[in-house]
Amino acid sequence: MAESEVSIRSVETKSNFFINAVSVVVPIVVAVLLAFPNKLDLGGWTKSLPHVIGAVNTLTTVFLIAAFVFVKRRQIEIHRLSMIAAFALGAVFLVCYVTYHLTNPANKFSGEGAVRYLYFFFLITHVLLSLVVLPLVLRAMFYAVTGQFARHRKIARYAYPIWLYVSISGVAVYFLLYHFFPAK
């Protein structure tokens, strides 16, 4: 085996370990932080974070759709920038989400009847698929950054539609919870 192949395998092994660790640690840390019964007092500004989160999810959706259009048009540089923006917005979402739930109790959904089932469908699938998509997105980003475009395309076929659904369902949950059926 050539020295460069060994080096590439070493980088990939370390990256896979990092991706797997992040994919396990992030949900555990978020779950633990959300379980804190006593909320921190960082001020009233944290009450506006759901609206920031809704805007971030909306922008993420826009960037994901734009990235898809750009890659289909073979405008790879604009596709790359759109995906970086979507990825960065994912990080902003996580910080805002954790900050909100560390400082505020969960908002209760007030809708009744069929819309309640719809809300919980969106919420549960959003949360479960967000756990699935994290390692896929991290791997797709790794493959793109390291120039492994065949592997990037292969994993993006799965990562992209899941990520897009997670983003859109996050917007749906936001509107249902905060605009259509706000807590009474």
Coordinates of N, CA, C and O in Angstrom, one line a residue:
M1 N 0.8 -1.2 0.0 CA 0.0 0.0 0.0 C 0.9 1.2 0.0 O 1.8 1.3 0.8
A2 N 0.6 2.2 -0.9 CA 1.4 3.4 -1.0 C 1.2 4.3 0.3 O 0.2 4.2 1.0
E3 N 2.2 5.1 0.5 CA 2.2 5.9 1.7 C 1.0 6.9 1.7 O 0.4 7.2 2.7
S4 N 0.7 7.4 0.5 CA -0.4 8.4 0.4 C -1.7 7.7 0.7 O -2.6 8.3 1.3
E5 N -1.9 6.4 0.4 CA -3.1 5.6 0.7 C -3.2 5.4 2.2 O -4.3 5.5 2.7
V6 N -2.1 5.1 2.8 CA -2.1 4.9 4.3 C -2.5 6.2 5.0 O -3.3 6.3 5.9
S7 N -2.0 7.4 4.5 CA -2.3 8.7 5.0 C -3.8 9.0 4.9 O -4.4 9.5 5.8
I8 N -4.3 8.7 3.7 CA -5.7 9.0 3.4 C -6.6 8.1 4.3 O -7.6 8.6 4.9
R9 N -6.2 6.8 4.4 CA -7.0 5.9 5.3 C -7.0 6.4 6.8 O -8.0 6.3 7.5
S10 N -5.8 6.9 7.2 CA -5.7 7.4 8.6 C -6.6 8.6 8.8 O -7.2 8.7 9.8
V11 N -6.6 9.5 7.9 CA -7.4 10.7 8.0 C -8.9 10.3 8.0 O -9.7 10.8 8.8
E12 N -9.2 9.3 7.1 CA -10.6 8.9 7.1 C -11.0 8.2 8.4 O -12.1 8.4 8.9
T13 N -10.1 7.3 8.9 CA -10.4 6.6 10.2 C -10.7 7.6 11.3 O -11.6 7.5 12.0
K14 N -9.8 8.6 11.4 CA -9.9 9.7 12.4 C -11.2 10.5 12.2 O -11.9 10.8 13.2
S15 N -11.5 10.8 11.0 CA -12.7 11.6 10.7 C -14.0 10.8 11.0 O -14.9 11.3 11.5
N16 N -14.0 9.5 10.6 CA -15.1 8.6 10.9 C -15.3 8.6 12.5 O -16.5 8.6 12.9
F17 N -14.3 8.4 13.2 CA -14.4 8.4 14.7 C -15.0 9.7 15.2 O -15.9 9.7 16.0
F18 N -14.5 10.8 14.6 CA -15.0 12.1 15.0 C -16.5 12.3 14.7 O -17.3 12.7 15.5
I19 N -16.8 11.9 13.5 CA -18.2 12.0 13.0 C -19.1 11.2 13.9 O -20.2 11.6 14.3
N20 N -18.7 9.9 14.2 CA -19.5 9.0 15.0 C -19.6 9.6 16.4 O -20.7 9.5 17.0
A21 N -18.5 10.1 17.0 CA -18.6 10.7 18.3 C -19.5 11.9 18.4 O -20.3 11.9 19.3
V22 N -19.4 12.8 17.4 CA -20.3 13.9 17.4 C -21.7 13.5 17.3 O -22.6 14.0 17.9
S23 N -22.0 12.5 16.4 CA -23.3 12.0 16.2 C -24.0 11.4 17.4 O -25.2 11.3 17.5
V24 N -23.2 10.9 18.3 CA -23.7 10.3 19.5 C -23.7 11.3 20.7 O -24.7 11.5 21.4
V25 N -22.6 12.1 20.8 CA -22.5 13.0 21.9 C -23.5 14.2 21.8 O -24.1 14.5 22.8
V26 N -23.7 14.8 20.6 CA -24.6 15.9 20.5 C -26.0 15.6 21.0 O -26.6 16.3 21.8
P27 N -26.6 14.5 20.5 CA -28.0 14.2 21.0 C -28.1 13.9 22.5 O -29.0 14.3 23.1
I28 N -27.0 13.3 23.0 CA -27.0 13.0 24.4 C -26.9 14.3 25.2 O -27.6 14.5 26.2
V29 N -26.0 15.2 24.8 CA -25.8 16.4 25.5 C -27.1 17.2 25.5 O -27.6 17.8 26.5
V30 N -27.7 17.3 24.3 CA -29.0 18.0 24.1 C -30.1 17.4 25.0 O -30.8 18.2 25.7
A31 N -30.2 16.1 25.1 CA -31.2 15.5 25.9 C -31.0 15.8 27.4 O -31.9 16.1 28.1
V32 N -29.7 15.7 27.8 CA -29.4 16.0 29.2 C -29.7 17.5 29.5 O -30.3 17.7 30.6
L33 N -29.3 18.4 28.7 CA -29.6 19.8 28.9 C -31.1 20.1 28.9 O -31.6 20.9 29.8
L34 N -31.8 19.4 28.1 CA -33.3 19.6 28.0 C -34.0 19.1 29.3 O -35.0 19.5 29.7
A35 N -33.4 18.1 29.9 CA -34.0 17.4 31.1 C -33.8 18.2 32.3 O -34.4 17.9 33.4
F36 N -32.9 19.3 32.3 CA -32.7 20.1 33.5 C -34.1 20.7 34.0 O -34.7 21.4 33.2
P37 N -34.5 20.3 35.2 CA -35.8 20.8 35.7 C -35.7 22.3 36.0 O -36.7 23.0 35.8
N38 N -34.6 22.8 36.5 CA -34.5 24.2 36.8 C -33.9 25.0 35.6 O -32.8 24.6 35.2
K39 N -34.6 26.0 35.1 CA -34.2 26.7 34.0 C -33.2 27.8 34.4 O -33.4 28.4 35.4
L40 N -32.3 28.2 33.5 CA -31.4 29.3 33.8 C -32.1 30.6 33.5 O -33.0 30.6 32.6
D41 N -31.7 31.6 34.1 CA -32.3 32.9 33.8 C -31.3 33.8 33.1 O -30.4 34.3 33.7
L42 N -31.4 33.8 31.8 CA -30.5 34.7 31.0 C -31.2 35.9 30.5 O -30.7 36.7 29.7
G43 N -32.4 36.1 31.0 CA -33.2 37.3 30.6 C -34.3 37.0 29.6 O -34.4 35.9 29.1
G44 N -35.2 38.0 29.5 CA -36.4 37.8 28.7 C -36.2 37.6 27.2 O -37.0 37.1 26.5
W45 N -35.0 38.0 26.7 CA -34.7 37.9 25.3 C -34.8 36.5 24.8 O -35.1 36.2 23.6
T46 N -34.6 35.5 25.7 CA -34.6 34.1 25.3 C -36.0 33.7 24.9 O -36.2 32.7 24.2
K47 N -37.0 34.4 25.3 CA -38.4 34.1 24.9 C -38.6 34.3 23.4 O -39.6 33.7 22.8
S48 N -37.8 35.1 22.8 CA -37.9 35.3 21.3 C -37.2 34.3 20.5 O -37.3 34.2 19.3
L49 N -36.4 33.4 21.1 CA -35.6 32.4 20.4 C -36.5 31.4 19.5 O -36.0 31.1 18.4
P50 N -37.7 31.0 19.9 CA -38.4 30.2 18.9 C -38.6 30.9 17.6 O -38.6 30.2 16.5
H51 N -38.8 32.2 17.6 CA -38.9 32.9 16.3 C -37.6 32.9 15.5 O -37.6 32.8 14.3
V52 N -36.5 33.0 16.2 CA -35.2 32.9 15.6 C -35.0 31.5 15.0 O -34.6 31.4 13.8
I53 N -35.4 30.5 15.8 CA -35.3 29.1 15.3 C -36.1 28.9 14.1 O -35.7 28.2 13.1
G54 N -37.4 29.4 14.1 CA -38.2 29.3 12.9 C -37.6 29.9 11.7 O -37.7 29.4 10.6
A55 N -37.0 31.1 11.9 CA -36.4 31.8 10.8 C -35.2 31.0 10.3 O -34.9 30.9 9.1
V56 N -34.4 30.5 11.2 CA -33.2 29.7 10.8 C -33.6 28.5 10.0 O -33.0 28.2 9.0
N57 N -34.7 27.8 10.5 CA -35.1 26.6 9.8 C -35.7 27.0 8.4 O -35.4 26.3 7.4
T58 N -36.3 28.1 8.3 CA -36.8 28.6 7.0 C -35.7 28.9 6.1 O -35.7 28.5 4.9
L59 N -34.7 29.6 6.6 CA -33.5 29.9 5.7 C -32.7 28.7 5.3 O -32.2 28.6 4.2
T60 N -32.6 27.7 6.3 CA -32.0 26.5 5.9 C -32.7 25.8 4.8 O -32.1 25.3 3.8
T61 N -34.0 25.8 4.8 CA -34.8 25.2 3.7 C -34.5 25.9 2.4 O -34.3 25.2 1.4
V62 N -34.5 27.2 2.4 CA -34.2 28.0 1.2 C -32.8 27.6 0.7 O -32.6 27.4 -0.5
F63 N -31.8 27.6 1.5 CA -30.5 27.3 1.1 C -30.3 25.8 0.6 O -29.6 25.6 -0.4
L64 N -31.0 24.9 1.2 CA -31.0 23.5 0.7 C -31.6 23.4 -0.6 O -31.1 22.7 -1.5
I65 N -32.8 24.0 -0.8 CA -33.4 24.0 -2.2 C -32.5 24.7 -3.2 O -32.4 24.2 -4.3
A66 N -32.0 25.8 -2.8 CA -31.1 26.6 -3.8 C -29.9 25.7 -4.1 O -29.5 25.6 -5.3
A67 N -29.3 25.0 -3.1 CA -28.1 24.2 -3.4 C -28.5 23.0 -4.4 O -27.7 22.7 -5.3
F68 N -29.7 22.5 -4.2 CA -30.1 21.4 -5.1 C -30.2 22.0 -6.6 O -29.8 21.3 -7.5
V69 N -30.9 23.1 -6.7 CA -31.0 23.8 -8.0 C -29.6 24.0 -8.6 O -29.4 23.7 -9.8
F70 N -28.7 24.6 -7.8 CA -27.4 24.9 -8.3 C -26.6 23.7 -8.7 O -25.9 23.7 -9.8
V71 N -26.7 22.6 -8.0 CA -25.9 21.4 -8.4 C -26.5 20.8 -9.7 O -25.8 20.3 -10.5
K72 N -27.8 20.9 -9.8 CA -28.5 20.3 -11.0 C -28.0 21.2 -12.2 O -28.0 20.7 -13.4
R73 N -27.8 22.5 -12.0 CA -27.3 23.4 -13.1 C -25.8 23.3 -13.3 O -25.3 24.1 -14.1
R74 N -25.2 22.5 -12.5 CA -23.7 22.3 -12.5 C -23.0 23.6 -12.1 O -21.9 23.9 -12.5
Q75 N -23.7 24.4 -11.3 CA -23.0 25.6 -10.7 C -22.5 25.2 -9.3 O -23.0 25.6 -8.3
I76 N -21.4 24.5 -9.4 CA -20.9 23.8 -8.2 C -20.4 24.8 -7.1 O -20.6 24.5 -5.9
E77 N -19.8 25.9 -7.5 CA -19.3 26.8 -6.5 C -20.5 27.4 -5.7 O -20.4 27.6 -4.4
I78 N -21.6 27.8 -6.4 CA -22.7 28.4 -5.7 C -23.4 27.3 -4.9 O -23.9 27.5 -3.8
H79 N -23.4 26.0 -5.4 CA -23.9 24.9 -4.6 C -23.2 24.8 -3.3 O -23.7 24.6 -2.2
R80 N -21.8 24.8 -3.4 CA -21.0 24.6 -2.2 C -21.3 25.7 -1.2 O -21.4 25.4 0.0
L81 N -21.4 27.0 -1.7 CA -21.6 28.1 -0.7 C -23.0 27.9 -0.1 O -23.2 28.2 1.1
S82 N -24.0 27.5 -0.9 CA -25.3 27.3 -0.3 C -25.3 26.2 0.8 O -26.0 26.3 1.8
M83 N -24.6 25.1 0.5 CA -24.5 24.0 1.5 C -23.8 24.5 2.7 O -24.1 24.1 3.9
I84 N -22.7 25.3 2.6 CA -22.0 25.8 3.7 C -22.9 26.7 4.6 O -22.9 26.6 5.8
A85 N -23.7 27.5 3.9 CA -24.7 28.3 4.6 C -25.7 27.5 5.4 O -26.0 27.8 6.5
A86 N -26.2 26.4 4.7 CA -27.2 25.6 5.4 C -26.6 24.9 6.6 O -27.2 24.8 7.6
F87 N -25.3 24.4 6.4 CA -24.6 23.8 7.5 C -24.4 24.7 8.7 O -24.6 24.4 9.9
A88 N -24.0 26.0 8.4 CA -23.7 27.0 9.4 C -25.0 27.3 10.1 O -25.1 27.5 11.4
L89 N -26.1 27.4 9.4 CA -27.4 27.6 10.0 C -27.8 26.5 10.9 O -28.5 26.7 11.9
G90 N -27.4 25.3 10.6 CA -27.7 24.1 11.5 C -27.0 24.3 12.8 O -27.6 24.0 13.9
A91 N -25.8 24.9 12.8 CA -25.1 25.1 14.0 C -25.8 26.2 14.8 O -25.9 26.2 16.1
V92 N -26.2 27.3 14.1 CA -27.0 28.4 14.8 C -28.2 27.8 15.4 O -28.6 28.2 16.5
F93 N -28.9 27.0 14.7 CA -30.2 26.4 15.2 C -29.9 25.6 16.5 O -30.6 25.8 17.5
L94 N -28.8 24.8 16.5 CA -28.5 24.0 17.7 C -28.2 24.9 18.9 O -28.8 24.7 20.0
V95 N -27.5 26.0 18.7 CA -27.2 26.9 19.8 C -28.4 27.6 20.3 O -28.7 27.6 21.5
C96 N -29.3 28.0 19.4 CA -30.5 28.7 19.8 C -31.5 27.7 20.5 O -32.1 28.1 21.5
Y97 N -31.6 26.5 19.9 CA -32.5 25.5 20.5 C -32.1 25.2 21.9 O -32.9 25.1 22.8
V98 N -30.8 24.9 22.1 CA -30.4 24.5 23.5 C -30.5 25.7 24.4 O -31.0 25.5 25.5
T99 N -30.2 26.9 24.0 CA -30.3 28.1 24.8 C -31.8 28.3 25.2 O -32.1 28.6 26.4
Y100 N -32.7 28.2 24.3 CA -34.1 28.4 24.6 C -34.6 27.3 25.6 O -35.2 27.7 26.6
H101 N -34.2 26.1 25.4 CA -34.7 25.0 26.3 C -34.0 25.0 27.6 O -34.5 24.4 28.6
L102 N -32.8 25.6 27.7 CA -32.2 25.7 29.0 C -32.8 26.8 29.8 O -32.6 26.9 31.1
T103 N -33.5 27.8 29.2 CA -34.0 29.0 29.9 C -35.5 29.1 29.9 O -36.0 29.9 30.6
N104 N -36.2 28.2 29.2 CA -37.6 28.3 29.2 C -38.2 26.9 29.2 O -37.7 26.0 28.6
P105 N -39.4 26.7 29.8 CA -40.1 25.4 29.8 C -40.6 25.2 28.4 O -40.8 26.2 27.6
A106 N -40.8 24.0 28.0 CA -41.3 23.6 26.7 C -42.7 24.2 26.5 O -43.5 24.2 27.5
N107 N -43.0 24.7 25.4 CA -44.3 25.2 25.0 C -45.2 24.1 24.8 O -44.9 23.1 24.1
K108 N -46.4 24.2 25.3 CA -47.4 23.1 25.1 C -48.3 23.4 23.8 O -48.7 24.5 23.6
F109 N -48.5 22.3 23.0 CA -49.3 22.5 21.9 C -50.8 22.5 22.3 O -51.2 21.6 23.0
S110 N -51.5 23.5 21.8 CA -52.9 23.7 22.2 C -53.9 23.2 21.2 O -55.1 23.2 21.5
G111 N -53.5 22.7 20.1 CA -54.4 22.2 19.1 C -55.1 21.0 19.5 O -54.5 20.2 20.3
E112 N -56.3 20.7 19.0 CA -57.1 19.5 19.3 C -57.5 18.8 18.0 O -57.6 19.4 17.0
G113 N -57.9 17.6 18.2 CA -58.4 16.8 17.1 C -57.3 16.4 16.1 O -56.2 16.1 16.5
A114 N -57.6 16.3 14.8 CA -56.7 15.8 13.8 C -55.4 16.6 13.7 O -54.3 16.1 13.5
V115 N -55.5 17.9 13.9 CA -54.3 18.8 13.8 C -53.3 18.4 14.9 O -52.1 18.5 14.7
R116 N -53.8 17.9 16.0 CA -52.9 17.4 17.1 C -52.0 16.2 16.6 O -50.8 16.2 16.9
Y117 N -52.7 15.3 15.9 CA -51.9 14.2 15.4 C -50.9 14.6 14.3 O -49.8 14.1 14.3
L118 N -51.3 15.6 13.5 CA -50.5 16.1 12.5 C -49.2 16.8 13.1 O -48.1 16.5 12.7
Y119 N -49.5 17.6 14.2 CA -48.4 18.2 14.9 C -47.4 17.2 15.5 O -46.2 17.3 15.3
F120 N -47.9 16.2 16.2 CA -47.0 15.2 16.8 C -46.3 14.4 15.7 O -45.2 13.9 15.9
F121 N -47.0 14.1 14.6 CA -46.3 13.4 13.5 C -45.1 14.2 13.0 O -44.0 13.7 12.9
F122 N -45.3 15.5 12.8 CA -44.2 16.4 12.3 C -43.1 16.4 13.4 O -41.9 16.3 13.1
L123 N -43.5 16.6 14.7 CA -42.6 16.7 15.7 C -41.7 15.5 15.9 O -40.5 15.5 16.0
I124 N -42.4 14.3 16.0 CA -41.7 13.1 16.2 C -40.8 12.7 15.1 O -39.6 12.4 15.3
T125 N -41.3 12.8 13.8 CA -40.4 12.5 12.7 C -39.3 13.5 12.5 O -38.2 13.2 12.2
H126 N -39.6 14.8 12.9 CA -38.5 15.8 12.8 C -37.4 15.4 13.8 O -36.2 15.5 13.4
V127 N -37.7 15.1 15.0 CA -36.7 14.8 16.0 C -35.9 13.5 15.6 O -34.7 13.5 15.7
L128 N -36.7 12.4 15.3 CA -36.0 11.2 15.0 C -35.1 11.3 13.7 O -34.0 10.8 13.7
L129 N -35.6 11.9 12.7 CA -34.8 12.1 11.5 C -33.6 13.0 11.7 O -32.6 12.9 11.0
S130 N -33.8 14.0 12.6 CA -32.6 14.9 12.9 C -31.5 14.1 13.5 O -30.3 14.4 13.2
L131 N -31.8 13.0 14.2 CA -30.7 12.1 14.7 C -30.1 11.3 13.6 O -28.9 11.1 13.6
V132 N -30.9 10.9 12.7 CA -30.4 10.1 11.6 C -29.6 10.9 10.6 O -28.5 10.5 10.1
V133 N -30.0 12.2 10.4 CA -29.3 13.0 9.3 C -28.0 13.5 9.8 O -27.1 13.8 8.9
L134 N -27.8 13.7 11.1 CA -26.5 14.3 11.5 C -25.3 13.6 11.0 O -24.4 14.2 10.4
P135 N -25.2 12.3 11.2 CA -23.9 11.6 10.7 C -23.9 11.6 9.2 O -22.8 11.7 8.6
L136 N -25.0 11.6 8.5 CA -25.1 11.6 7.1 C -24.5 12.9 6.5 O -23.7 13.0 5.6
V137 N -25.0 14.0 7.1 CA -24.6 15.3 6.7 C -23.1 15.5 7.0 O -22.4 16.0 6.1
L138 N -22.7 15.1 8.1 CA -21.2 15.3 8.5 C -20.4 14.5 7.5 O -19.3 15.0 7.1
R139 N -20.8 13.3 7.1 CA -20.0 12.5 6.2 C -20.1 13.1 4.8 O -19.0 13.2 4.1
A140 N -21.2 13.6 4.4 CA -21.3 14.3 3.1 C -20.4 15.5 3.0 O -19.7 15.7 2.0
M141 N -20.4 16.3 4.1 CA -19.5 17.4 4.1 C -18.0 17.0 4.1 O -17.2 17.6 3.4
F142 N -17.7 16.0 4.8 CA -16.3 15.5 4.9 C -15.9 15.0 3.5 O -14.8 15.4 3.0
Y143 N -16.7 14.3 2.8 CA -16.4 13.8 1.4 C -16.3 15.0 0.5 O -15.4 15.0 -0.4
A144 N -17.1 16.0 0.6 CA -17.0 17.1 -0.3 C -15.7 17.9 0.0 O -15.0 18.3 -1.0
V145 N -15.4 18.1 1.2 CA -14.2 18.9 1.6 C -12.9 18.2 1.2 O -12.0 18.8 0.8
T146 N -13.0 16.9 1.2 CA -11.8 16.1 0.9 C -11.7 15.7 -0.6 O -10.8 15.0 -1.0
G147 N -12.7 16.2 -1.4 CA -12.7 16.0 -2.8 C -13.1 14.6 -3.2 O -12.9 14.2 -4.3
Q148 N -13.8 13.8 -2.3 CA -14.3 12.5 -2.7 C -15.7 12.6 -3.2 O -16.6 12.3 -2.5
F149 N -15.8 13.2 -4.4 CA -17.1 13.6 -4.9 C -18.0 12.4 -5.2 O -19.2 12.5 -5.1
A150 N -17.5 11.3 -5.6 CA -18.3 10.1 -5.9 C -19.0 9.7 -4.6 O -20.2 9.4 -4.6
R151 N -18.2 9.6 -3.5 CA -18.7 9.2 -2.2 C -19.7 10.3 -1.7 O -20.7 10.0 -1.1
H152 N -19.4 11.6 -2.0 CA -20.2 12.7 -1.6 C -21.6 12.5 -2.2 O -22.6 12.6 -1.5
R153 N -21.6 12.3 -3.5 CA -22.9 12.2 -4.2 C -23.7 11.0 -3.7 O -24.9 11.0 -3.6
K154 N -23.0 9.9 -3.5 CA -23.7 8.7 -3.0 C -24.4 8.9 -1.7 O -25.5 8.5 -1.5
I155 N -23.7 9.5 -0.7 CA -24.3 9.7 0.6 C -25.3 10.9 0.5 O -26.3 10.9 1.2
A156 N -25.1 11.9 -0.3 CA -26.0 13.0 -0.4 C -27.4 12.6 -0.9 O -28.4 13.3 -0.6
R157 N -27.4 11.5 -1.7 CA -28.7 11.0 -2.2 C -29.7 10.7 -1.0 O -30.9 10.7 -1.2
Y158 N -29.1 10.3 0.1 CA -29.9 10.0 1.3 C -29.9 11.1 2.2 O -31.0 11.4 2.8
A159 N -28.8 11.8 2.4 CA -28.7 12.9 3.4 C -29.6 14.1 3.0 O -30.3 14.6 3.9
Y160 N -29.6 14.4 1.7 CA -30.3 15.6 1.3 C -31.8 15.6 1.6 O -32.3 16.5 2.2
P161 N -32.5 14.6 1.1 CA -33.9 14.6 1.3 C -34.3 14.5 2.8 O -35.3 15.1 3.2
I162 N -33.5 13.8 3.6 CA -33.8 13.7 5.0 C -33.6 15.1 5.6 O -34.4 15.5 6.4
W163 N -32.5 15.7 5.3 CA -32.2 17.0 5.8 C -33.2 18.0 5.4 O -33.7 18.8 6.2
L164 N -33.7 18.0 4.2 CA -34.7 18.9 3.7 C -36.0 18.7 4.5 O -36.7 19.6 4.9
Y165 N -36.4 17.4 4.7 CA -37.6 17.1 5.5 C -37.5 17.6 6.9 O -38.4 18.2 7.4
V166 N -36.3 17.4 7.5 CA -36.1 17.9 8.9 C -36.3 19.4 8.9 O -36.9 19.9 9.9
S167 N -35.7 20.1 8.0 CA -35.8 21.5 7.9 C -37.2 22.0 7.7 O -37.8 22.8 8.5
I168 N -37.9 21.4 6.8 CA -39.3 21.8 6.5 C -40.2 21.4 7.6 O -41.1 22.2 8.0
S169 N -40.1 20.2 8.2 CA -40.9 19.8 9.3 C -40.6 20.7 10.6 O -41.6 21.0 11.3
G170 N -39.4 21.2 10.7 CA -39.1 22.2 11.8 C -39.9 23.5 11.6 O -40.5 24.0 12.6
V171 N -40.0 23.9 10.4 CA -40.8 25.1 10.1 C -42.3 24.8 10.4 O -43.0 25.6 11.0
A172 N -42.8 23.6 10.0 CA -44.2 23.3 10.2 C -44.5 23.2 11.7 O -45.5 23.8 12.2
V173 N -43.6 22.6 12.5 CA -43.8 22.5 13.9 C -43.8 24.0 14.5 O -44.7 24.3 15.4
Y174 N -42.9 24.8 14.1 CA -42.9 26.2 14.6 C -44.2 26.9 14.3 O -44.8 27.5 15.2
F175 N -44.7 26.9 13.1 CA -45.9 27.6 12.7 C -47.1 27.0 13.5 O -48.0 27.7 14.0
L176 N -47.2 25.7 13.6 CA -48.3 25.0 14.3 C -48.2 25.4 15.8 O -49.3 25.7 16.4
L177 N -47.1 25.4 16.4 CA -46.9 25.6 17.8 C -47.0 27.1 18.2 O -47.6 27.4 19.3
Y178 N -46.5 28.0 17.4 CA -46.4 29.4 17.8 C -47.3 30.4 17.1 O -47.5 31.5 17.6
H179 N -47.9 30.0 16.0 CA -48.7 30.9 15.2 C -50.2 30.4 15.1 O -51.1 31.1 15.3
F180 N -50.3 29.1 14.7 CA -51.7 28.6 14.5 C -52.4 28.1 15.8 O -53.6 28.3 15.9
F181 N -51.6 27.6 16.7 CA -52.2 27.1 17.9 C -51.3 27.4 19.1 O -50.7 26.6 19.8
P182 N -51.1 28.7 19.4 CA -50.2 29.2 20.5 C -50.8 28.7 21.8 O -52.0 28.5 22.0
A183 N -49.9 28.6 22.8 CA -50.3 28.2 24.1 C -51.2 29.3 24.7 O -51.1 30.4 24.4
K184 N -52.2 28.8 25.4 CA -53.3 29.7 26.0 C -52.9 30.3 27.3 O -52.1 29.8 28.0

